[in-house]
Amino acid sequence: MENTGQLYAYDSDRMRLRPIFERLKRAGVRNAQVLDPGNAEALAELEGKMDRVIVDAPCTGSGVWRRRPDAKWRLSPQMLEARLAEQRAVLDQAARLVKPGGRLAYITCSVLPPENRRPGRRLHRSFPEFGIVPWPELWEQAAFSAAPPQSADGSAETLLMTPRGFGTDGFCVVLSAHEPRASTVGRATPGQKTCDATPLPLEINKRVAEMTRAFDGRMRIGDWRRGPSANAGGDVSSPMNLLLGEA
């Protein structure tokens, strides 16, 4: 964007949002507004106005278990249910911000199926004006010389990267478009059942950052990757969402 247009950043947790000021300064970003944490009224003013929305979703953090193997023993069913409820709330909130023709990126650092592709499917059921954007299309738009890497679960829609395949932590990216062209891949018709492939870890590395820039076509996104939390519960993501968009 070259410091044109407008970026908005939001997090429900003040402590999670604090590092963004130094990151924006380091990246030379001068066109960003950081909203007050937890200020729902400020977000409401942006409903239906955002070209791009990025959700750094609250999750169990299972994608970093290779570096914090003890954390998996602290994950409980109750903790997972809490994260799933937060993800639903965050996605519902984010979807209302996207204007017709805009796009939404949902990102987790989880390897658990309920936290990755399933929230995207629920989004499309709750907001039928949204549809999946297959990530290989974005790779082709970016005109990379290399062929697109194989998504860890073999999906042609969402991008998953694993420590084994990419030497990275586990992350998942699901891209959706408001009033998409005509992509119904993976969406069930009445009476039709769908099944979930078992997601494996995905990493937000340089290629994914480049792909995300292609996702916009114009928008440059700085250091939006969040490192693991230092809390002792193994839950590396508090109830939060990071939204970057252009109004």
PDB file of C-alpha atoms in Angstrom:
ATOM      1  CA  MET A   1       0.000   0.000   0.000  1.00  0.00           C
ATOM      2  CA  GLU A   2       3.059   2.255   0.344  1.00  0.00           C
ATOM      3  CA  ASN A   3       1.469   4.112   3.270  1.00  0.00           C
ATOM      4  CA  THR A   4      -1.655   4.964   1.289  1.00  0.00           C
ATOM      5  CA  GLY A   5      -5.175   3.970   2.291  1.00  0.00           C
ATOM      6  CA  GLN A   6      -5.871   3.045   5.890  1.00  0.00           C
ATOM      7  CA  LEU A   7      -5.023   0.066   8.119  1.00  0.00           C
ATOM      8  CA  TYR A   8      -6.821  -0.774  11.350  1.00  0.00           C
ATOM      9  CA  ALA A   9      -5.443  -3.031  14.084  1.00  0.00           C
ATOM     10  CA  TYR A  10      -7.508  -4.419  16.930  1.00  0.00           C
ATOM     11  CA  ASP A  11      -7.090  -6.887  19.762  1.00  0.00           C
ATOM     12  CA  SER A  12      -9.379  -7.580  22.683  1.00  0.00           C
ATOM     13  CA  ASP A  13      -6.325  -7.944  24.942  1.00  0.00           C
ATOM     14  CA  ARG A  14      -4.316  -4.785  25.658  1.00  0.00           C
ATOM     15  CA  MET A  15      -1.129  -6.699  26.400  1.00  0.00           C
ATOM     16  CA  ARG A  16      -1.346  -8.606  23.111  1.00  0.00           C
ATOM     17  CA  LEU A  17      -1.761  -5.378  21.200  1.00  0.00           C
ATOM     18  CA  ARG A  18       1.107  -3.512  22.822  1.00  0.00           C
ATOM     19  CA  PRO A  19       3.935  -4.915  20.619  1.00  0.00           C
ATOM     20  CA  ILE A  20       2.262  -3.654  17.442  1.00  0.00           C
ATOM     21  CA  PHE A  21       3.444  -0.093  18.019  1.00  0.00           C
ATOM     22  CA  GLU A  22       7.106  -1.065  17.791  1.00  0.00           C
ATOM     23  CA  ARG A  23       6.402  -3.350  14.839  1.00  0.00           C
ATOM     24  CA  LEU A  24       4.616  -0.601  12.925  1.00  0.00           C
ATOM     25  CA  LYS A  25       7.483   1.766  13.618  1.00  0.00           C
ATOM     26  CA  ARG A  26      10.071  -0.797  12.521  1.00  0.00           C
ATOM     27  CA  ALA A  27       8.137  -1.476   9.309  1.00  0.00           C
ATOM     28  CA  GLY A  28       7.803   2.217   8.556  1.00  0.00           C
ATOM     29  CA  VAL A  29       4.005   2.047   8.577  1.00  0.00           C
ATOM     30  CA  ARG A  30       2.361   5.449   8.971  1.00  0.00           C
ATOM     31  CA  ASN A  31      -1.182   4.697   7.804  1.00  0.00           C
ATOM     32  CA  ALA A  32      -2.351   2.446  10.646  1.00  0.00           C
ATOM     33  CA  GLN A  33      -4.887   3.184  13.354  1.00  0.00           C
ATOM     34  CA  VAL A  34      -4.686   1.040  16.481  1.00  0.00           C
ATOM     35  CA  LEU A  35      -8.136   0.770  18.013  1.00  0.00           C
ATOM     36  CA  ASP A  36      -8.680   0.660  21.763  1.00  0.00           C
ATOM     37  CA  PRO A  37      -8.622  -2.957  23.002  1.00  0.00           C
ATOM     38  CA  GLY A  38     -12.077  -4.345  23.536  1.00  0.00           C
ATOM     39  CA  ASN A  39     -13.787  -1.302  22.017  1.00  0.00           C
ATOM     40  CA  ALA A  40     -16.670  -3.009  20.220  1.00  0.00           C
ATOM     41  CA  GLU A  41     -18.176   0.338  19.243  1.00  0.00           C
ATOM     42  CA  ALA A  42     -15.066   1.250  17.258  1.00  0.00           C
ATOM     43  CA  LEU A  43     -15.316  -2.025  15.340  1.00  0.00           C
ATOM     44  CA  ALA A  44     -19.017  -1.524  14.738  1.00  0.00           C
ATOM     45  CA  GLU A  45     -18.250   1.724  12.922  1.00  0.00           C
ATOM     46  CA  LEU A  46     -16.193  -0.297  10.421  1.00  0.00           C
ATOM     47  CA  GLU A  47     -18.860  -2.868   9.584  1.00  0.00           C
ATOM     48  CA  GLY A  48     -19.193  -3.423   5.859  1.00  0.00           C
ATOM     49  CA  LYS A  49     -16.292  -1.090   5.056  1.00  0.00           C
ATOM     50  CA  MET A  50     -13.176  -3.275   5.045  1.00  0.00           C
ATOM     51  CA  ASP A  51     -11.522  -4.487   1.843  1.00  0.00           C
ATOM     52  CA  ARG A  52      -9.393  -7.032   3.675  1.00  0.00           C
ATOM     53  CA  VAL A  53      -9.718  -8.499   7.160  1.00  0.00           C
ATOM     54  CA  ILE A  54      -7.081 -10.736   8.751  1.00  0.00           C
ATOM     55  CA  VAL A  55      -8.079 -12.738  11.818  1.00  0.00           C
ATOM     56  CA  ASP A  56      -5.221 -14.044  13.943  1.00  0.00           C
ATOM     57  CA  ALA A  57      -7.565 -16.360  15.798  1.00  0.00           C
ATOM     58  CA  PRO A  58      -7.403 -17.496  19.411  1.00  0.00           C
ATOM     59  CA  CYS A  59      -6.408 -21.156  19.424  1.00  0.00           C
ATOM     60  CA  THR A  60      -4.846 -23.943  21.446  1.00  0.00           C
ATOM     61  CA  GLY A  61      -1.391 -23.268  20.016  1.00  0.00           C
ATOM     62  CA  SER A  62      -0.927 -26.929  19.150  1.00  0.00           C
ATOM     63  CA  GLY A  63       1.146 -25.862  16.164  1.00  0.00           C
ATOM     64  CA  VAL A  64       4.070 -25.012  18.442  1.00  0.00           C
ATOM     65  CA  TRP A  65       4.087 -28.299  20.341  1.00  0.00           C
ATOM     66  CA  ARG A  66       7.352 -29.321  18.682  1.00  0.00           C
ATOM     67  CA  ARG A  67       8.994 -26.465  20.610  1.00  0.00           C
ATOM     68  CA  ARG A  68       6.806 -26.803  23.693  1.00  0.00           C
ATOM     69  CA  PRO A  69       5.985 -30.521  23.925  1.00  0.00           C
ATOM     70  CA  ASP A  70       4.876 -30.194  27.533  1.00  0.00           C
ATOM     71  CA  ALA A  71       2.000 -27.931  26.477  1.00  0.00           C
ATOM     72  CA  LYS A  72       0.048 -30.755  24.877  1.00  0.00           C
ATOM     73  CA  TRP A  73      -0.363 -32.429  28.252  1.00  0.00           C
ATOM     74  CA  ARG A  74      -2.004 -29.292  29.619  1.00  0.00           C
ATOM     75  CA  LEU A  75      -4.632 -29.039  26.886  1.00  0.00           C
ATOM     76  CA  SER A  76      -8.021 -30.050  28.227  1.00  0.00           C
ATOM     77  CA  PRO A  77     -11.387 -30.578  26.485  1.00  0.00           C
ATOM     78  CA  GLN A  78     -12.655 -27.539  28.354  1.00  0.00           C
ATOM     79  CA  MET A  79      -9.824 -25.390  27.015  1.00  0.00           C
ATOM     80  CA  LEU A  80     -10.508 -26.551  23.466  1.00  0.00           C
ATOM     81  CA  GLU A  81     -14.210 -25.783  23.801  1.00  0.00           C
ATOM     82  CA  ALA A  82     -13.375 -22.310  25.085  1.00  0.00           C
ATOM     83  CA  ARG A  83     -11.118 -21.633  22.099  1.00  0.00           C
ATOM     84  CA  LEU A  84     -13.768 -22.893  19.663  1.00  0.00           C
ATOM     85  CA  ALA A  85     -16.355 -20.556  21.174  1.00  0.00           C
ATOM     86  CA  GLU A  86     -13.930 -17.642  20.888  1.00  0.00           C
ATOM     87  CA  GLN A  87     -13.165 -18.524  17.270  1.00  0.00           C
ATOM     88  CA  ARG A  88     -16.850 -18.515  16.398  1.00  0.00           C
ATOM     89  CA  ALA A  89     -17.314 -15.121  18.033  1.00  0.00           C
ATOM     90  CA  VAL A  90     -14.235 -13.660  16.343  1.00  0.00           C
ATOM     91  CA  LEU A  91     -15.223 -14.931  12.889  1.00  0.00           C
ATOM     92  CA  ASP A  92     -18.778 -13.650  13.250  1.00  0.00           C
ATOM     93  CA  GLN A  93     -17.400 -10.264  14.238  1.00  0.00           C
ATOM     94  CA  ALA A  94     -14.847 -10.202  11.437  1.00  0.00           C
ATOM     95  CA  ALA A  95     -17.305 -11.280   8.721  1.00  0.00           C
ATOM     96  CA  ARG A  96     -19.472  -8.236   9.412  1.00  0.00           C
ATOM     97  CA  LEU A  97     -16.532  -5.936   8.737  1.00  0.00           C
ATOM     98  CA  VAL A  98     -15.919  -7.169   5.182  1.00  0.00           C
ATOM     99  CA  LYS A  99     -17.577  -5.162   2.446  1.00  0.00           C
ATOM    100  CA  PRO A 100     -19.000  -6.783  -0.709  1.00  0.00           C
ATOM    101  CA  GLY A 101     -16.078  -7.831  -2.874  1.00  0.00           C
ATOM    102  CA  GLY A 102     -13.745  -7.932   0.136  1.00  0.00           C
ATOM    103  CA  ARG A 103     -11.844 -10.883   1.553  1.00  0.00           C
ATOM    104  CA  LEU A 104     -11.216 -12.444   4.945  1.00  0.00           C
ATOM    105  CA  ALA A 105      -8.185 -14.469   6.053  1.00  0.00           C
ATOM    106  CA  TYR A 106      -8.594 -16.772   9.055  1.00  0.00           C
ATOM    107  CA  ILE A 107      -5.316 -17.941  10.595  1.00  0.00           C
ATOM    108  CA  THR A 108      -4.469 -20.259  13.483  1.00  0.00           C
ATOM    109  CA  CYS A 109      -1.325 -21.793  14.934  1.00  0.00           C
ATOM    110  CA  SER A 110      -3.202 -25.033  15.565  1.00  0.00           C
ATOM    111  CA  VAL A 111      -3.064 -28.540  14.097  1.00  0.00           C
ATOM    112  CA  LEU A 112      -6.445 -29.619  15.443  1.00  0.00           C
ATOM    113  CA  PRO A 113      -9.226 -30.172  12.877  1.00  0.00           C
ATOM    114  CA  PRO A 114     -11.961 -28.378  14.842  1.00  0.00           C
ATOM    115  CA  GLU A 115      -9.928 -25.171  14.853  1.00  0.00           C
ATOM    116  CA  ASN A 116      -8.984 -24.989  11.203  1.00  0.00           C
ATOM    117  CA  ARG A 117     -11.190 -25.843   8.235  1.00  0.00           C
ATOM    118  CA  ARG A 118     -14.358 -26.393  10.243  1.00  0.00           C
ATOM    119  CA  PRO A 119     -14.681 -22.764  11.419  1.00  0.00           C
ATOM    120  CA  GLY A 120     -14.406 -21.724   7.781  1.00  0.00           C
ATOM    121  CA  ARG A 121     -17.235 -24.058   6.832  1.00  0.00           C
ATOM    122  CA  ARG A 122     -19.337 -22.718   9.664  1.00  0.00           C
ATOM    123  CA  LEU A 123     -18.627 -19.176   8.458  1.00  0.00           C
ATOM    124  CA  HIS A 124     -19.922 -20.058   5.008  1.00  0.00           C
ATOM    125  CA  ARG A 125     -23.079 -21.559   6.483  1.00  0.00           C
ATOM    126  CA  SER A 126     -23.731 -18.582   8.752  1.00  0.00           C
ATOM    127  CA  PHE A 127     -22.790 -16.028   6.098  1.00  0.00           C
ATOM    128  CA  PRO A 128     -23.736 -17.554   2.731  1.00  0.00           C
ATOM    129  CA  GLU A 129     -22.422 -14.471   0.958  1.00  0.00           C
ATOM    130  CA  PHE A 130     -18.922 -15.800   1.711  1.00  0.00           C
ATOM    131  CA  GLY A 131     -17.152 -18.561  -0.183  1.00  0.00           C
ATOM    132  CA  ILE A 132     -13.746 -20.212  -0.043  1.00  0.00           C
ATOM    133  CA  VAL A 133     -10.863 -18.751  -2.057  1.00  0.00           C
ATOM    134  CA  PRO A 134      -8.546 -21.631  -3.088  1.00  0.00           C
ATOM    135  CA  TRP A 135      -5.041 -20.614  -2.135  1.00  0.00           C
ATOM    136  CA  PRO A 136      -3.380 -21.989  -5.329  1.00  0.00           C
ATOM    137  CA  GLU A 137      -5.182 -19.215  -7.232  1.00  0.00           C
ATOM    138  CA  LEU A 138      -3.305 -16.657  -5.157  1.00  0.00           C
ATOM    139  CA  TRP A 139      -0.012 -18.422  -5.791  1.00  0.00           C
ATOM    140  CA  GLU A 140      -0.652 -18.222  -9.531  1.00  0.00           C
ATOM    141  CA  GLN A 141      -1.602 -14.552  -9.289  1.00  0.00           C
ATOM    142  CA  ALA A 142       1.712 -13.861  -7.580  1.00  0.00           C
ATOM    143  CA  ALA A 143       3.482 -15.425 -10.569  1.00  0.00           C
ATOM    144  CA  PHE A 144       6.068 -17.278  -8.477  1.00  0.00           C
ATOM    145  CA  SER A 145       8.613 -19.184 -10.536  1.00  0.00           C
ATOM    146  CA  ALA A 146       8.293 -22.256  -8.314  1.00  0.00           C
ATOM    147  CA  ALA A 147       5.284 -24.533  -8.377  1.00  0.00           C
ATOM    148  CA  PRO A 148       2.918 -24.129  -5.416  1.00  0.00           C
ATOM    149  CA  PRO A 149       3.883 -26.356  -2.479  1.00  0.00           C
ATOM    150  CA  GLN A 150       1.634 -29.252  -1.566  1.00  0.00           C
ATOM    151  CA  SER A 151      -0.748 -28.394   1.248  1.00  0.00           C
ATOM    152  CA  ALA A 152      -0.050 -30.761   4.127  1.00  0.00           C
ATOM    153  CA  ASP A 153      -3.503 -32.312   4.070  1.00  0.00           C
ATOM    154  CA  GLY A 154      -3.719 -32.389   0.279  1.00  0.00           C
ATOM    155  CA  SER A 155      -6.367 -29.675   0.252  1.00  0.00           C
ATOM    156  CA  ALA A 156      -6.771 -27.563  -2.856  1.00  0.00           C
ATOM    157  CA  GLU A 157      -8.563 -24.916  -0.813  1.00  0.00           C
ATOM    158  CA  THR A 158      -6.751 -24.202   2.445  1.00  0.00           C
ATOM    159  CA  LEU A 159      -3.002 -24.009   3.006  1.00  0.00           C
ATOM    160  CA  LEU A 160      -1.408 -26.188   5.682  1.00  0.00           C
ATOM    161  CA  MET A 161       2.308 -26.478   6.357  1.00  0.00           C
ATOM    162  CA  THR A 162       4.076 -28.932   8.641  1.00  0.00           C
ATOM    163  CA  PRO A 163       7.418 -29.165  10.411  1.00  0.00           C
ATOM    164  CA  ARG A 164       8.097 -32.251   8.330  1.00  0.00           C
ATOM    165  CA  GLY A 165       7.330 -30.643   4.989  1.00  0.00           C
ATOM    166  CA  PHE A 166       8.415 -27.070   5.628  1.00  0.00           C
ATOM    167  CA  GLY A 167      10.604 -27.164   8.727  1.00  0.00           C
ATOM    168  CA  THR A 168       8.259 -24.788  10.511  1.00  0.00           C
ATOM    169  CA  ASP A 169       5.665 -24.603  13.261  1.00  0.00           C
ATOM    170  CA  GLY A 170       2.098 -25.613  12.565  1.00  0.00           C
ATOM    171  CA  PHE A 171      -0.351 -23.049  11.179  1.00  0.00           C
ATOM    172  CA  CYS A 172      -3.489 -22.963   9.069  1.00  0.00           C
ATOM    173  CA  VAL A 173      -4.794 -20.316   6.663  1.00  0.00           C
ATOM    174  CA  VAL A 174      -8.339 -20.222   5.292  1.00  0.00           C
ATOM    175  CA  LEU A 175      -9.239 -17.477   2.812  1.00  0.00           C
ATOM    176  CA  SER A 176     -12.821 -16.443   2.096  1.00  0.00           C
ATOM    177  CA  ALA A 177     -14.369 -13.871  -0.205  1.00  0.00           C
ATOM    178  CA  HIS A 178     -17.547 -11.864   0.202  1.00  0.00           C
ATOM    179  CA  GLU A 179     -19.683 -12.533  -2.884  1.00  0.00           C
ATOM    180  CA  PRO A 180     -17.058 -14.849  -4.428  1.00  0.00           C
ATOM    181  CA  ARG A 181     -16.846 -15.509  -8.134  1.00  0.00           C
ATOM    182  CA  ALA A 182     -18.284 -19.018  -8.208  1.00  0.00           C
ATOM    183  CA  SER A 183     -16.242 -21.262  -6.011  1.00  0.00           C
ATOM    184  CA  THR A 184     -18.306 -23.974  -4.379  1.00  0.00           C
ATOM    185  CA  VAL A 185     -15.477 -26.448  -3.903  1.00  0.00           C
ATOM    186  CA  GLY A 186     -15.836 -28.205  -0.581  1.00  0.00           C
ATOM    187  CA  ARG A 187     -19.256 -26.706   0.197  1.00  0.00           C
ATOM    188  CA  ALA A 188     -22.063 -29.165   0.824  1.00  0.00           C
ATOM    189  CA  THR A 189     -25.311 -29.038  -1.075  1.00  0.00           C
ATOM    190  CA  PRO A 190     -28.529 -30.064   0.713  1.00  0.00           C
ATOM    191  CA  GLY A 191     -28.384 -33.729   1.609  1.00  0.00           C
ATOM    192  CA  GLN A 192     -24.667 -33.953   0.820  1.00  0.00           C
ATOM    193  CA  LYS A 193     -22.108 -34.767   3.483  1.00  0.00           C
ATOM    194  CA  THR A 194     -18.595 -33.434   3.676  1.00  0.00           C
ATOM    195  CA  CYS A 195     -15.644 -34.900   5.480  1.00  0.00           C
ATOM    196  CA  ASP A 196     -12.599 -33.303   7.049  1.00  0.00           C
ATOM    197  CA  ALA A 197      -9.124 -34.346   6.108  1.00  0.00           C
ATOM    198  CA  THR A 198      -6.916 -34.386   9.176  1.00  0.00           C
ATOM    199  CA  PRO A 199      -5.114 -31.050   9.156  1.00  0.00           C
ATOM    200  CA  LEU A 200      -1.423 -30.968   9.856  1.00  0.00           C
ATOM    201  CA  PRO A 201       0.622 -27.949  10.962  1.00  0.00           C
ATOM    202  CA  LEU A 202       0.925 -24.823   8.799  1.00  0.00           C
ATOM    203  CA  GLU A 203       3.584 -22.114   9.003  1.00  0.00           C
ATOM    204  CA  ILE A 204       3.233 -18.474   8.211  1.00  0.00           C
ATOM    205  CA  ASN A 205       6.642 -18.000   6.635  1.00  0.00           C
ATOM    206  CA  LYS A 206       7.969 -15.770   3.901  1.00  0.00           C
ATOM    207  CA  ARG A 207       6.054 -17.547   1.162  1.00  0.00           C
ATOM    208  CA  VAL A 208       2.786 -17.220   3.034  1.00  0.00           C
ATOM    209  CA  ALA A 209       3.443 -13.521   3.633  1.00  0.00           C
ATOM    210  CA  GLU A 210       4.042 -13.143  -0.110  1.00  0.00           C
ATOM    211  CA  MET A 211       0.910 -15.128  -0.834  1.00  0.00           C
ATOM    212  CA  THR A 212      -1.059 -12.887   1.509  1.00  0.00           C
ATOM    213  CA  ARG A 213       0.160  -9.846  -0.390  1.00  0.00           C
ATOM    214  CA  ALA A 214      -1.072 -11.536  -3.559  1.00  0.00           C
ATOM    215  CA  PHE A 215      -4.362 -12.149  -1.738  1.00  0.00           C
ATOM    216  CA  ASP A 216      -4.840  -8.405  -1.715  1.00  0.00           C
ATOM    217  CA  GLY A 217      -3.009  -7.596  -4.922  1.00  0.00           C
ATOM    218  CA  ARG A 218      -1.982  -4.233  -3.487  1.00  0.00           C
ATOM    219  CA  MET A 219      -1.788  -4.423   0.260  1.00  0.00           C
ATOM    220  CA  ARG A 220       1.535  -4.889   2.012  1.00  0.00           C
ATOM    221  CA  ILE A 221       1.319  -6.589   5.338  1.00  0.00           C
ATOM    222  CA  GLY A 222       4.084  -6.139   7.848  1.00  0.00           C
ATOM    223  CA  ASP A 223       5.027  -8.285  10.776  1.00  0.00           C
ATOM    224  CA  TRP A 224       1.639  -9.767  11.633  1.00  0.00           C
ATOM    225  CA  ARG A 225       2.984 -13.067  12.845  1.00  0.00           C
ATOM    226  CA  ARG A 226       2.503 -13.546  16.572  1.00  0.00           C
ATOM    227  CA  GLY A 227       5.000 -15.496  18.603  1.00  0.00           C
ATOM    228  CA  PRO A 228       3.971 -18.027  21.255  1.00  0.00           C
ATOM    229  CA  SER A 229       2.807 -16.789  24.600  1.00  0.00           C
ATOM    230  CA  ALA A 230       4.869 -17.267  27.691  1.00  0.00           C
ATOM    231  CA  ASN A 231       1.910 -18.322  29.821  1.00  0.00           C
ATOM    232  CA  ALA A 232       2.114 -21.639  31.568  1.00  0.00           C
ATOM    233  CA  GLY A 233      -1.165 -23.086  30.428  1.00  0.00           C
ATOM    234  CA  GLY A 234      -0.116 -24.160  26.974  1.00  0.00           C
ATOM    235  CA  ASP A 235      -2.753 -21.825  25.539  1.00  0.00           C
ATOM    236  CA  VAL A 236      -0.685 -19.546  23.359  1.00  0.00           C
ATOM    237  CA  SER A 237      -3.586 -17.401  22.185  1.00  0.00           C
ATOM    238  CA  SER A 238      -5.850 -15.399  24.423  1.00  0.00           C
ATOM    239  CA  PRO A 239      -9.366 -14.400  23.339  1.00  0.00           C
ATOM    240  CA  MET A 240      -8.294 -11.933  20.700  1.00  0.00           C
ATOM    241  CA  ASN A 241      -8.410 -11.060  17.093  1.00  0.00           C
ATOM    242  CA  LEU A 242      -6.077  -8.963  14.993  1.00  0.00           C
ATOM    243  CA  LEU A 243      -7.795  -7.203  12.156  1.00  0.00           C
ATOM    244  CA  LEU A 244      -5.930  -5.388   9.448  1.00  0.00           C
ATOM    245  CA  GLY A 245      -7.918  -3.846   6.678  1.00  0.00           C
ATOM    246  CA  GLU A 246      -8.336  -0.977   4.321  1.00  0.00           C
ATOM    247  CA  ALA A 247     -11.399   1.218   4.549  1.00  0.00           C
TER     248      ALA A 247
END
